[in-house]
PDB file of C-alpha atoms in Angstrom:
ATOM      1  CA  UNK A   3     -56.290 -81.416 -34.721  1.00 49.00           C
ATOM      2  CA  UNK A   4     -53.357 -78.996 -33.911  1.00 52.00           C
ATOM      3  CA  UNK A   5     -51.378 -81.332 -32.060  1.00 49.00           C
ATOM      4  CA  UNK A   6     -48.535 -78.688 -31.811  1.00 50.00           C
ATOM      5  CA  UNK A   7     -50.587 -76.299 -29.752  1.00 46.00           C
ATOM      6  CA  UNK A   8     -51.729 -78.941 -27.396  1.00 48.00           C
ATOM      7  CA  UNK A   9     -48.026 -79.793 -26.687  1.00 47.00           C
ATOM      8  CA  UNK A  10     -47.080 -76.208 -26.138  1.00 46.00           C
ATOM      9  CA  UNK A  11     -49.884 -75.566 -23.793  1.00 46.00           C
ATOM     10  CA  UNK A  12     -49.048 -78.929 -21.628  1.00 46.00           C
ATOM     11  CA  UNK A  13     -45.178 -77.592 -21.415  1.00 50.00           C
ATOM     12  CA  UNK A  14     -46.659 -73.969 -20.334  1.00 50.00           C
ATOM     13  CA  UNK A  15     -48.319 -75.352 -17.653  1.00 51.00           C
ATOM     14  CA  UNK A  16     -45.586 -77.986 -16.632  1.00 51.00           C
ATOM     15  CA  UNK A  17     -44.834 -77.844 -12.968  1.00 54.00           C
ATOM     16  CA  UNK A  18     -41.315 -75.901 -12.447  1.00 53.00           C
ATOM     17  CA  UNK A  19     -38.228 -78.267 -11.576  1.00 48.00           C
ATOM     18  CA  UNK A  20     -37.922 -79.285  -8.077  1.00 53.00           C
ATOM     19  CA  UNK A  21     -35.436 -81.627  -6.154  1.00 53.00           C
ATOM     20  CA  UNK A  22     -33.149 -84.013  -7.003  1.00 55.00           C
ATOM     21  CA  UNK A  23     -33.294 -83.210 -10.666  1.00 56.00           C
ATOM     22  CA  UNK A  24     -33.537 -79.100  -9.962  1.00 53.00           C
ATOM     23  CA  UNK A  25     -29.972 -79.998  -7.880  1.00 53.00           C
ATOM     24  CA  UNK A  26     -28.468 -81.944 -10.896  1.00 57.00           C
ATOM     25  CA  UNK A  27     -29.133 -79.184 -13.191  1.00 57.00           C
ATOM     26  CA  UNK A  28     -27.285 -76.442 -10.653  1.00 55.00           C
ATOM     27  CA  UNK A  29     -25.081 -78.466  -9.904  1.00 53.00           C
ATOM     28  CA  UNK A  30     -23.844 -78.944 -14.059  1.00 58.00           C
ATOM     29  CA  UNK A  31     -24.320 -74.999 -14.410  1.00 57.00           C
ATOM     30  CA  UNK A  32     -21.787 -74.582 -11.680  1.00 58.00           C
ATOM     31  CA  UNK A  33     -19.353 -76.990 -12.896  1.00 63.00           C
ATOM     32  CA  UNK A  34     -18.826 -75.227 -16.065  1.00 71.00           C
ATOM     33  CA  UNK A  35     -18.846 -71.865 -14.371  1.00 67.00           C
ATOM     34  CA  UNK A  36     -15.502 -72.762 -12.361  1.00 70.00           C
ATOM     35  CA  UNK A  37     -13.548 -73.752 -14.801  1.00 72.00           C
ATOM     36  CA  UNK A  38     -13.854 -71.174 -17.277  1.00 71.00           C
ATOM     37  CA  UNK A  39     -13.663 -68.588 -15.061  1.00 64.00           C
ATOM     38  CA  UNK A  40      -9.996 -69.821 -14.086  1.00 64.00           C
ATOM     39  CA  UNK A  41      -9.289 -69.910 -17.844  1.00 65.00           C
ATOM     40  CA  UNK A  42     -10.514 -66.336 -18.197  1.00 65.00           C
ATOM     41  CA  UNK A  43      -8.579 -65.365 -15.296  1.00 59.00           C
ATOM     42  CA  UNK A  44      -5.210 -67.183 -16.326  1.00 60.00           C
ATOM     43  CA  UNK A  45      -5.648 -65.265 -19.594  1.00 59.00           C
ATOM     44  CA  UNK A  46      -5.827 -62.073 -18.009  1.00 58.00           C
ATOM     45  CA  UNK A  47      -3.093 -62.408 -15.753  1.00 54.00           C
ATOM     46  CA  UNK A  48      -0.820 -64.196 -18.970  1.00 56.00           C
ATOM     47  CA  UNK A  49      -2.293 -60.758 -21.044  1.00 51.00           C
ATOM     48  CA  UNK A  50      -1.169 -58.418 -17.523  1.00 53.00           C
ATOM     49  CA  UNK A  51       2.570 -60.183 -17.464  1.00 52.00           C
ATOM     50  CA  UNK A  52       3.578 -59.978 -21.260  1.00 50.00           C
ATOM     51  CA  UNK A  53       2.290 -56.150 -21.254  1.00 51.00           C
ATOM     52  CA  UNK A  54       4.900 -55.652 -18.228  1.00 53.00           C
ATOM     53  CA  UNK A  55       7.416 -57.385 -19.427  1.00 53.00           C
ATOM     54  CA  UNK A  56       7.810 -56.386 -22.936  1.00 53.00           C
ATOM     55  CA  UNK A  57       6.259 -52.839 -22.673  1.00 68.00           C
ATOM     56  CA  UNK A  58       4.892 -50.671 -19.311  1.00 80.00           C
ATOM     57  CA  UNK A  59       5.613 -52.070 -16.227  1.00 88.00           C
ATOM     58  CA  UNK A  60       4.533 -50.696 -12.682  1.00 90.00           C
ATOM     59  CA  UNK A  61       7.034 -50.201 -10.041  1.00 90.00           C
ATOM     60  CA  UNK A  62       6.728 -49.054  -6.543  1.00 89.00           C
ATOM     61  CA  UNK A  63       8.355 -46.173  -5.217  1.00 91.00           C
ATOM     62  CA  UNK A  64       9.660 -46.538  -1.480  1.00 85.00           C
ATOM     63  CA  UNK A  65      12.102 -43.790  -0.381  1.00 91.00           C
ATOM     64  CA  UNK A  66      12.052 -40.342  -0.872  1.00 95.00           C
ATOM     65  CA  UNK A  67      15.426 -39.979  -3.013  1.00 96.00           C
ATOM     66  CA  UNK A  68      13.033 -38.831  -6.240  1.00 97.00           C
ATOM     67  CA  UNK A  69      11.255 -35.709  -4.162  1.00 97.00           C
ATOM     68  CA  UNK A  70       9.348 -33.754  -4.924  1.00 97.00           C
ATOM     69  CA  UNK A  71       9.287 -36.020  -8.661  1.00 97.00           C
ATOM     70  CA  UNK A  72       8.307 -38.828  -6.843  1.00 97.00           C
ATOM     71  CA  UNK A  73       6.830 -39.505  -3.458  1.00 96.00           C
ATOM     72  CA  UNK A  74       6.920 -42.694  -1.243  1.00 94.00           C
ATOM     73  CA  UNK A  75       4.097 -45.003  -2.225  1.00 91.00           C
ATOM     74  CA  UNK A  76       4.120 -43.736  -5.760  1.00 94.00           C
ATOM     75  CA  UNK A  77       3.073 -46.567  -8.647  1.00 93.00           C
ATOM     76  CA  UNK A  78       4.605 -45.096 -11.769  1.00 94.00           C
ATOM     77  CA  UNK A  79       4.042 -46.586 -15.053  1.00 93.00           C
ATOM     78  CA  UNK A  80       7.658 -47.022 -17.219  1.00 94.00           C
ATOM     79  CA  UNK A  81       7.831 -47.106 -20.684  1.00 94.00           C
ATOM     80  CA  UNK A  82       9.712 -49.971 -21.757  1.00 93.00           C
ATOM     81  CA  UNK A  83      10.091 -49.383 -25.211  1.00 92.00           C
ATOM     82  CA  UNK A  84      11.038 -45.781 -24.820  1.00 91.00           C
ATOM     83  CA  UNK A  85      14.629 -46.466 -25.606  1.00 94.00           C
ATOM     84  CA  UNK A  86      14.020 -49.591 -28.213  1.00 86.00           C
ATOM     85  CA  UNK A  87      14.428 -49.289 -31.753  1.00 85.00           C
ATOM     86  CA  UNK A  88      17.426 -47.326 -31.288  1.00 85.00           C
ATOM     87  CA  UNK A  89      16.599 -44.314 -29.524  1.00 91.00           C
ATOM     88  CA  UNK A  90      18.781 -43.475 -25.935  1.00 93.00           C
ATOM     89  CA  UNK A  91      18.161 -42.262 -22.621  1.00 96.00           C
ATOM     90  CA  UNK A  92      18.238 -38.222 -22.930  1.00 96.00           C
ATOM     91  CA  UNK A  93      19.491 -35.389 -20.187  1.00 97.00           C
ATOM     92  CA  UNK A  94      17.024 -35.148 -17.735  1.00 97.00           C
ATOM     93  CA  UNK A  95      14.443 -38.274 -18.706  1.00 97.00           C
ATOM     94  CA  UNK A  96      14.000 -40.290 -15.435  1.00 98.00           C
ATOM     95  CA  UNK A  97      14.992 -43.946 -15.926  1.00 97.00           C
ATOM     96  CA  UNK A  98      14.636 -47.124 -13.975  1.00 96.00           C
ATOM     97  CA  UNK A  99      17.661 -49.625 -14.256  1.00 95.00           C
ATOM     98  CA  UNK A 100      19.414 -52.612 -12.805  1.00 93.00           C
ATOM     99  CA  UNK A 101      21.924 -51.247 -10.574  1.00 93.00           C
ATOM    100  CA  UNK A 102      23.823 -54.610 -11.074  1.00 91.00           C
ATOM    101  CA  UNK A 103      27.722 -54.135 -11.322  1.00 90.00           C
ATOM    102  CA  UNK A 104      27.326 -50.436 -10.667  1.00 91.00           C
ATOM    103  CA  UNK A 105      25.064 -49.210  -7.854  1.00 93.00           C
ATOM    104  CA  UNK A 106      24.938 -53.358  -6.579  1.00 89.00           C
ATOM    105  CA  UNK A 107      28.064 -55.221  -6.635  1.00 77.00           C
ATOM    106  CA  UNK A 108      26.546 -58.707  -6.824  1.00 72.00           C
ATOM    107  CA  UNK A 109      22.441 -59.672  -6.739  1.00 65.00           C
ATOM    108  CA  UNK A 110      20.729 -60.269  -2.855  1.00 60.00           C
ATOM    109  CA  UNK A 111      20.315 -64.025  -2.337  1.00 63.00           C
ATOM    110  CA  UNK A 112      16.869 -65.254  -2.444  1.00 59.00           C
ATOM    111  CA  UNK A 113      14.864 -68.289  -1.821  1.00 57.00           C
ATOM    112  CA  UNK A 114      13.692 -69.411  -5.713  1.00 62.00           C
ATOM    113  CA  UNK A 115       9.804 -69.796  -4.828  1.00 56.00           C
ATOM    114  CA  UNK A 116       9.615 -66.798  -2.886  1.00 60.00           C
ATOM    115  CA  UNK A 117      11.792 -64.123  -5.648  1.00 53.00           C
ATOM    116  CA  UNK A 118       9.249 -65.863  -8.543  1.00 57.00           C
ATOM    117  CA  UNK A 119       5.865 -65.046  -6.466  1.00 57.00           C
ATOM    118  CA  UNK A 120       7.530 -61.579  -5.160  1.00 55.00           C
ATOM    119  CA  UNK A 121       8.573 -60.784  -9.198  1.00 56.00           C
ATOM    120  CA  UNK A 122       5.026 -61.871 -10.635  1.00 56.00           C
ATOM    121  CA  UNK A 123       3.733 -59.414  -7.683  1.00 55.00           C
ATOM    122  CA  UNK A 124       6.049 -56.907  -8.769  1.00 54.00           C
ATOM    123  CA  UNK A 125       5.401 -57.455 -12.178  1.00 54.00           C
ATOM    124  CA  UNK A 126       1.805 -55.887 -11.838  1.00 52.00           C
ATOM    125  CA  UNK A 127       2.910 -52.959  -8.721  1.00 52.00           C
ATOM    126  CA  UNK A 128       1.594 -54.993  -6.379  1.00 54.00           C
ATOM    127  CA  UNK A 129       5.072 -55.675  -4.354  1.00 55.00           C
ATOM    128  CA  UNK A 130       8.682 -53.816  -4.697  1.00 56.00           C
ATOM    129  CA  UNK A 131      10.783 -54.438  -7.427  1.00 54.00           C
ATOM    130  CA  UNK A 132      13.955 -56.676  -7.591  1.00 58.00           C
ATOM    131  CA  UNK A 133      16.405 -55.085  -4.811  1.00 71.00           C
ATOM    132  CA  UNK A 134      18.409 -54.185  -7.785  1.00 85.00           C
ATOM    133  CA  UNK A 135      16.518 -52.142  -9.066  1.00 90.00           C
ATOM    134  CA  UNK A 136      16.655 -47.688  -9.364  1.00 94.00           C
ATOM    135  CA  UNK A 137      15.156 -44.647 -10.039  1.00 95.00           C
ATOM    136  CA  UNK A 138      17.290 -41.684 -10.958  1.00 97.00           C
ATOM    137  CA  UNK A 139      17.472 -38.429 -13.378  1.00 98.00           C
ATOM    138  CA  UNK A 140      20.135 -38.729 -16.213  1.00 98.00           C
ATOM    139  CA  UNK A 141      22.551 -35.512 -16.028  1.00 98.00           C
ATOM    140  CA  UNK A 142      25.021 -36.747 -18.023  1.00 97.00           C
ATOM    141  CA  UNK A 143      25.109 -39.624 -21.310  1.00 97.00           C
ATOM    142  CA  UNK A 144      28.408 -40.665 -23.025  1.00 97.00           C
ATOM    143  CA  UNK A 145      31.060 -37.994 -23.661  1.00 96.00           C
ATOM    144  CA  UNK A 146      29.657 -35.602 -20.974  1.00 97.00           C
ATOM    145  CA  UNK A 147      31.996 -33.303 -18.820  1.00 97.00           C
ATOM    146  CA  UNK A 148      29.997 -33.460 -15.222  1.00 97.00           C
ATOM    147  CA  UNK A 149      31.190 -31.229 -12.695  1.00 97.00           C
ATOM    148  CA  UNK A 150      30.356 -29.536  -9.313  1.00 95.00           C
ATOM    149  CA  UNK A 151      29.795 -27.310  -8.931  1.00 93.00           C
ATOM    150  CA  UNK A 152      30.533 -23.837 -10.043  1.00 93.00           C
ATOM    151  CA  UNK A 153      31.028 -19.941  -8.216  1.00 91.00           C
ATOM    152  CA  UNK A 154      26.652 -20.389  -8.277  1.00 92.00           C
ATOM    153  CA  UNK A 155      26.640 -23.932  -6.832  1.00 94.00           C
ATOM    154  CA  UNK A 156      25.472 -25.046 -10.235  1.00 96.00           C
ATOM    155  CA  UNK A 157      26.249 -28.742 -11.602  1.00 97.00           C
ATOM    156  CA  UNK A 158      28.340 -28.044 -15.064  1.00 97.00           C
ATOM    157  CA  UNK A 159      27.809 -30.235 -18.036  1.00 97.00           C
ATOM    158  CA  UNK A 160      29.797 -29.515 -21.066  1.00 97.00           C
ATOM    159  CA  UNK A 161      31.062 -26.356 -18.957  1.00 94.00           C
ATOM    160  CA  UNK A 162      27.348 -25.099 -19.078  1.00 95.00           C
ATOM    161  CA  UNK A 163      25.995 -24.521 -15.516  1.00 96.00           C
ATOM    162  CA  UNK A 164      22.587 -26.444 -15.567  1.00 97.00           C
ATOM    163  CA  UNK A 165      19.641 -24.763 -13.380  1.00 96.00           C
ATOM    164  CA  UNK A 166      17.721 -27.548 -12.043  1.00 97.00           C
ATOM    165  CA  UNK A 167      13.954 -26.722 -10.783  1.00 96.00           C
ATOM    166  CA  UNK A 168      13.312 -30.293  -9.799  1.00 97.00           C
ATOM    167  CA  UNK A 169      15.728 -30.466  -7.223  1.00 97.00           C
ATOM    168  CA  UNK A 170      14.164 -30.836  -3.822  1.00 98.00           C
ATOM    169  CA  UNK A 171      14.035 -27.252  -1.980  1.00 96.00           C
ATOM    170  CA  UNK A 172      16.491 -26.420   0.424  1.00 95.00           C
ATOM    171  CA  UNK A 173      19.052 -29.076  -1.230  1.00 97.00           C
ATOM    172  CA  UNK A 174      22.173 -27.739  -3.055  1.00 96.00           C
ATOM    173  CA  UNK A 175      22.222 -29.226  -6.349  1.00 96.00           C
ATOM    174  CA  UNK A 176      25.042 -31.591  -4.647  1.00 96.00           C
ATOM    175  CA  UNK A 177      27.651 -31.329  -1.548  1.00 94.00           C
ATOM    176  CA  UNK A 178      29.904 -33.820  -3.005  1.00 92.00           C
ATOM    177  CA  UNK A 179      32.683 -32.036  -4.887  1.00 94.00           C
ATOM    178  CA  UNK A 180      33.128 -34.140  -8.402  1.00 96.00           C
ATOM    179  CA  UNK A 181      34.679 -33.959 -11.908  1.00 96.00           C
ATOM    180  CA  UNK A 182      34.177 -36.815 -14.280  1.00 95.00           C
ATOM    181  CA  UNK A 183      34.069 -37.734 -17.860  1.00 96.00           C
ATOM    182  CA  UNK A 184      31.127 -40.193 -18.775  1.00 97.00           C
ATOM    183  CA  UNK A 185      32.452 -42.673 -20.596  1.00 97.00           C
ATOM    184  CA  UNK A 186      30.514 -43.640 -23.750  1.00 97.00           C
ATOM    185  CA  UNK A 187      27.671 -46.478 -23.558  1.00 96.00           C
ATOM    186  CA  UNK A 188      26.804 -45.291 -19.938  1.00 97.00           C
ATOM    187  CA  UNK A 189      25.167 -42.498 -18.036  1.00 98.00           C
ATOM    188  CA  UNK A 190      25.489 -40.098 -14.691  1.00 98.00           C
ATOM    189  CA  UNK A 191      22.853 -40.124 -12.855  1.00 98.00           C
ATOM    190  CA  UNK A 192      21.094 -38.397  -9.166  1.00 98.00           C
ATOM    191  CA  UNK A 193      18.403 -38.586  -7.333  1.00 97.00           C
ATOM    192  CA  UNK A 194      15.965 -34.807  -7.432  1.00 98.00           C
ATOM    193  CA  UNK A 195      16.356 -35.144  -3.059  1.00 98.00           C
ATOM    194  CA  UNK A 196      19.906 -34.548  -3.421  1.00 97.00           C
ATOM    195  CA  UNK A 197      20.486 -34.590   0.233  1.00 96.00           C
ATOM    196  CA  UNK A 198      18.505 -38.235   0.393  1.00 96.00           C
ATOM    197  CA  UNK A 199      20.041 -39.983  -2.518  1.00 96.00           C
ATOM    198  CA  UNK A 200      22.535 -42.359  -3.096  1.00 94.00           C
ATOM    199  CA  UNK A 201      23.404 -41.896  -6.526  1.00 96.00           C
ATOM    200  CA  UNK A 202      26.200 -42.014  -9.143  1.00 97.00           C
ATOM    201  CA  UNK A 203      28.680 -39.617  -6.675  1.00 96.00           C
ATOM    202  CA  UNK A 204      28.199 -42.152  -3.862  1.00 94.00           C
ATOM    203  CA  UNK A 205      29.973 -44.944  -6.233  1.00 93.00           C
ATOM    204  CA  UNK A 206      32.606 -43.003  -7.570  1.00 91.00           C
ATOM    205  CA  UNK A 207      36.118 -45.027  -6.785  1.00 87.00           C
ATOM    206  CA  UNK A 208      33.680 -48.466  -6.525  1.00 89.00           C
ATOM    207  CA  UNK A 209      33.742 -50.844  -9.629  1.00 88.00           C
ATOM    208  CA  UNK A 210      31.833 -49.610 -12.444  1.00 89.00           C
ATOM    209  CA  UNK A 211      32.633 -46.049 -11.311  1.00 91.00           C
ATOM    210  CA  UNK A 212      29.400 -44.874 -10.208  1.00 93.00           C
ATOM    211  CA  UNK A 213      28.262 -44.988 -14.001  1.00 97.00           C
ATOM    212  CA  UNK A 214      25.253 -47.394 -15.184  1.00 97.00           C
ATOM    213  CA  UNK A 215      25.719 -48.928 -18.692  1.00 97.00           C
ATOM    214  CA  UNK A 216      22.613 -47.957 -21.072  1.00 97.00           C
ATOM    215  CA  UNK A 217      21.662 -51.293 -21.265  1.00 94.00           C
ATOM    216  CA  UNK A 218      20.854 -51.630 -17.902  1.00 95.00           C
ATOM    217  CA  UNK A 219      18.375 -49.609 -18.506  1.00 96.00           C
ATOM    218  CA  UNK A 220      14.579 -50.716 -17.725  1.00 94.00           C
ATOM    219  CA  UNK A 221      12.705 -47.855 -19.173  1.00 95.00           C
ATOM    220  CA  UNK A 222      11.718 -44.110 -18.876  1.00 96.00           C
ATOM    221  CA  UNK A 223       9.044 -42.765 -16.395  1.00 97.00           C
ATOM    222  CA  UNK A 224       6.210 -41.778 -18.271  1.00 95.00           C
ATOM    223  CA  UNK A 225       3.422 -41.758 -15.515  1.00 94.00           C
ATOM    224  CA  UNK A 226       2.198 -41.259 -11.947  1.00 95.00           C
ATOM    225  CA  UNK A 227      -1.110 -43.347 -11.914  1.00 92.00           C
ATOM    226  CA  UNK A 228      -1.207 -44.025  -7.992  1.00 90.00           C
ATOM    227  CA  UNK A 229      -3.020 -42.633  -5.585  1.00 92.00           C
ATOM    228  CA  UNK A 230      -5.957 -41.193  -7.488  1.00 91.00           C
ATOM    229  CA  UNK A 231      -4.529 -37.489  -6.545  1.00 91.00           C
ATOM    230  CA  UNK A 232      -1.369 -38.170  -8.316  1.00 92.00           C
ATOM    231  CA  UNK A 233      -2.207 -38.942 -11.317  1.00 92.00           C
ATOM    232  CA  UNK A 234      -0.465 -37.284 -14.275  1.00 94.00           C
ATOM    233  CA  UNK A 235       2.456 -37.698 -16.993  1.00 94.00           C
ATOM    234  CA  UNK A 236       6.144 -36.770 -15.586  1.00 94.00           C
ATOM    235  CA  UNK A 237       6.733 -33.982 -17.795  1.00 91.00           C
ATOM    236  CA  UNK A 238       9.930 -33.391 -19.537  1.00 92.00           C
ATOM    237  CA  UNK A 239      12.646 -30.718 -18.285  1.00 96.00           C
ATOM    238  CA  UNK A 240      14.139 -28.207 -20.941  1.00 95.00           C
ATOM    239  CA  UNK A 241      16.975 -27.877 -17.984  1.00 96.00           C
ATOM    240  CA  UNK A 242      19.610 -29.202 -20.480  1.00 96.00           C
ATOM    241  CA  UNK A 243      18.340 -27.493 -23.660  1.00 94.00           C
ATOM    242  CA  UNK A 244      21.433 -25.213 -23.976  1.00 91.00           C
ATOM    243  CA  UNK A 245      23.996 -28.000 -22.708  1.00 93.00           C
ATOM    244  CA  UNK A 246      25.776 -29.064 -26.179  1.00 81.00           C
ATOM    245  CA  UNK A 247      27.105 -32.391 -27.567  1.00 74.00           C
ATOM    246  CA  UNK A 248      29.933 -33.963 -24.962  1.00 65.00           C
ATOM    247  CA  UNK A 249      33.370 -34.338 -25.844  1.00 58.00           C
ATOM    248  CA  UNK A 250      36.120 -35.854 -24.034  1.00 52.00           C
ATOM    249  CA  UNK A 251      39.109 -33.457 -23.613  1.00 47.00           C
ATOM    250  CA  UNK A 252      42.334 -33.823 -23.398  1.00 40.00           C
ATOM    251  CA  UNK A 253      43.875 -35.094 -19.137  1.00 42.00           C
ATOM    252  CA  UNK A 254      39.749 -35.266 -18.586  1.00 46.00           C
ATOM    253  CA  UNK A 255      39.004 -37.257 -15.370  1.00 50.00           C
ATOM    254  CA  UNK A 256      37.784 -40.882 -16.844  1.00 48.00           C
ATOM    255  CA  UNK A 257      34.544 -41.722 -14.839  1.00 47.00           C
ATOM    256  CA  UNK A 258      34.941 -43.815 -11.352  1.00 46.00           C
ATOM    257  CA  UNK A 259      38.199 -41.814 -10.579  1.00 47.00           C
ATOM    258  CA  UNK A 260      39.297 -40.998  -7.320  1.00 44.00           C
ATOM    259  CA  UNK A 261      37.918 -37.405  -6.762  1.00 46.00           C
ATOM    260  CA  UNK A 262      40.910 -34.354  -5.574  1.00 46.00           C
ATOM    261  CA  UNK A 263      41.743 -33.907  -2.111  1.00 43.00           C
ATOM    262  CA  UNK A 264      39.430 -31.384  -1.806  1.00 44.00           C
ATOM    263  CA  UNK A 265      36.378 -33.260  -2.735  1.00 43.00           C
ATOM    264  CA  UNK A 266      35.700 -34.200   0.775  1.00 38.00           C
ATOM    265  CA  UNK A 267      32.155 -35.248   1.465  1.00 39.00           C
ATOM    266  CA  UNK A 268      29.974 -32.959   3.634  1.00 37.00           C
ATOM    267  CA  UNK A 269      27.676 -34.791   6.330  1.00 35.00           C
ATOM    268  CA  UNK A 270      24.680 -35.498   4.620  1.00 36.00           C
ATOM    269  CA  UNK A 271      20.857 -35.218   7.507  1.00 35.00           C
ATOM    270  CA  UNK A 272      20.286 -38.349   9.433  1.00 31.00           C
ATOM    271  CA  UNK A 273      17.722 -40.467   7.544  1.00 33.00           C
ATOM    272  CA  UNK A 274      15.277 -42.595   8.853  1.00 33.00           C
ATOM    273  CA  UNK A 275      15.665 -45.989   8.473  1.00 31.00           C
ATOM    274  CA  UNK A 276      14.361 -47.561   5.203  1.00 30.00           C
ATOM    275  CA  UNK A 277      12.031 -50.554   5.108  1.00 30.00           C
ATOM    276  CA  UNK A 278      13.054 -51.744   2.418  1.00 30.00           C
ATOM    277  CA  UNK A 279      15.897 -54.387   1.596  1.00 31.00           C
ATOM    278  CA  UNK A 280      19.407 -53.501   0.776  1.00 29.00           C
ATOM    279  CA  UNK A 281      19.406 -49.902   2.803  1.00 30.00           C
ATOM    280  CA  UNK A 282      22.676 -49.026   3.425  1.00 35.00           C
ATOM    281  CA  UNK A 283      26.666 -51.257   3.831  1.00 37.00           C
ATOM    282  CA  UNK A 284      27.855 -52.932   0.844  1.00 36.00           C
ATOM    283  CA  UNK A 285      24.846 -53.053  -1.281  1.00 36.00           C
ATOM    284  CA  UNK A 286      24.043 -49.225  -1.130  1.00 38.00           C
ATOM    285  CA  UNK A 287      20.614 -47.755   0.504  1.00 43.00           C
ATOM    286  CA  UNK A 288      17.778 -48.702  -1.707  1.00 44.00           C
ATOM    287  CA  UNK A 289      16.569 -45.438  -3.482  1.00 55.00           C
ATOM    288  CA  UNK A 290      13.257 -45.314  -5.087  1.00 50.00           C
ATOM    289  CA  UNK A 291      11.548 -48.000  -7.827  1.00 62.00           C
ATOM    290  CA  UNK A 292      13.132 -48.169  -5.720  1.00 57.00           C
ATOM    291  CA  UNK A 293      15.041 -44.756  -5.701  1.00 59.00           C
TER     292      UNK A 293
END
């Protein structure tokens, strides 16, 4: 007798699973369901956080100061490990870096619980970065003669007049008269909406001169990647292709000194007010990744 086959066709024909026991069974399936779901999504978010911090991060872009480069509401993606293993911030690359000591005299206070949730959020684009952190152009690195502006209205670097197509139209390429020497290990560096940035020439005469040490430095903007429309990778600028190797010369202007007599600001547009912390008095408007 083919005992086998009788068994199989009794459990064929078994009635299907039904109360008390059909709720124990659902009720076991969804207790392992929870639990490694949360797993699965504490390794994705553990995955999301060590990709920021060690090599792309997003940042938010709030104010215009970056136009037309960057617009308000911008996520750009920046490359962390653009300037590891040696390599430095180049004329022209657009850089994010903690302002701290430089464009920021001392960090904004902050309640503990709220700056860790609002720097995870951050951390993944989904809030604004630190309030001491900035998103500017590099015109001049270490050794550089900056000046403005010559018989054109061109910024000079190296005494080579620099034409800048990213510069936001119907801005001169500054209306602050200046004349520095970058001092080596740090950088010069402006917003593209010249008339809507505060920059390195707004820090001039403060502590740290209005010059941001390299290692400050957060990364380089490599992409756009929100909205949808914006997509694309911020291309480089050949503007400073013909500028040559810096120097310091002889009575040059060390940078952070008091600009001459003459370099008297001109009244920069009324601006809208900023929602965004740290917009203006002693720790400087906040100017995109803020800029």
């Amino acid at each position: 007798m083919d005992t086998e086959a009788q068994h199989t066709e009794r459990d064929s024909s078994s009635p299907p699973l039904t109360g008390p026991e059909e709720e124990s069974r659902s009720a076991r399936s969804s207790g392992r369901f929870w639990p490694r779901a949360a797993a699965l999504a504490a390794v994705c978010v553990a995955v999301v956080l060590l990709v920021s911090h060690f090599v792309a991060q997003p940042f938010l872009i709030p104010s215009g100061s970056m136009e037309p480069t960057l617009r308000v509401g911008d996520r750009v993606l920046v490359d962390k490990l653009a300037y590891r293993f040696g390599s430095v911030p180049h004329r022209g690359d657009v850089v994010v870096f903690d302002g701290t000591g430089s464009f920021v005299q001392e960090k904004p206070r902050e309640n503990p619980v709220t700056g860790l949730l609002r720097g995870a959020a951050a951390a993944v684009g989904l809030a604004e970065p630190a309030g001491t952190d900035f998103v500017k152009r590099v015109i001049g690195v270490g050794g550089d003669s900056v000046v403005c502006c010559d018989a054109g209205g061109r910024i000079e670097v190296n005494g080579r007049a620099v034409d800048e197509p990213y510069v936001y139209a119907g801005d001169a390429p500054s209306r602050v008269p200046f004349d520095i020497v970058v001092p080596e290990g740090t950088l010069w560096v402006m917003g593209d909406h010249r008339d809507n940035s505060r920059d390195s020439r707004d820090h001039l005469g403060e502590p740290g001169g209005g010059v941001v040490p390299v290692d400050r430095v957060v990364g380089r903007v490599r992409w756009t990647v929100w909205p949808p429309g914006r997509w694309s990778a911020l291309r480089p600028t050949d503007a400073f292709e013909d500028v040559g190797a810096g120097a310091v010369p002889v009575g040059g202007r060390p940078a952070g000194a008091v600009p001459p007599p003459d370099a008297v600001r001109a009244p920069r547009a009324v601006r809208a007010p900023r929602a965004v912390q740290a917009s203006g008095g002693g720790q400087g408007r906040r100017d995109g990744a803020h800029g």
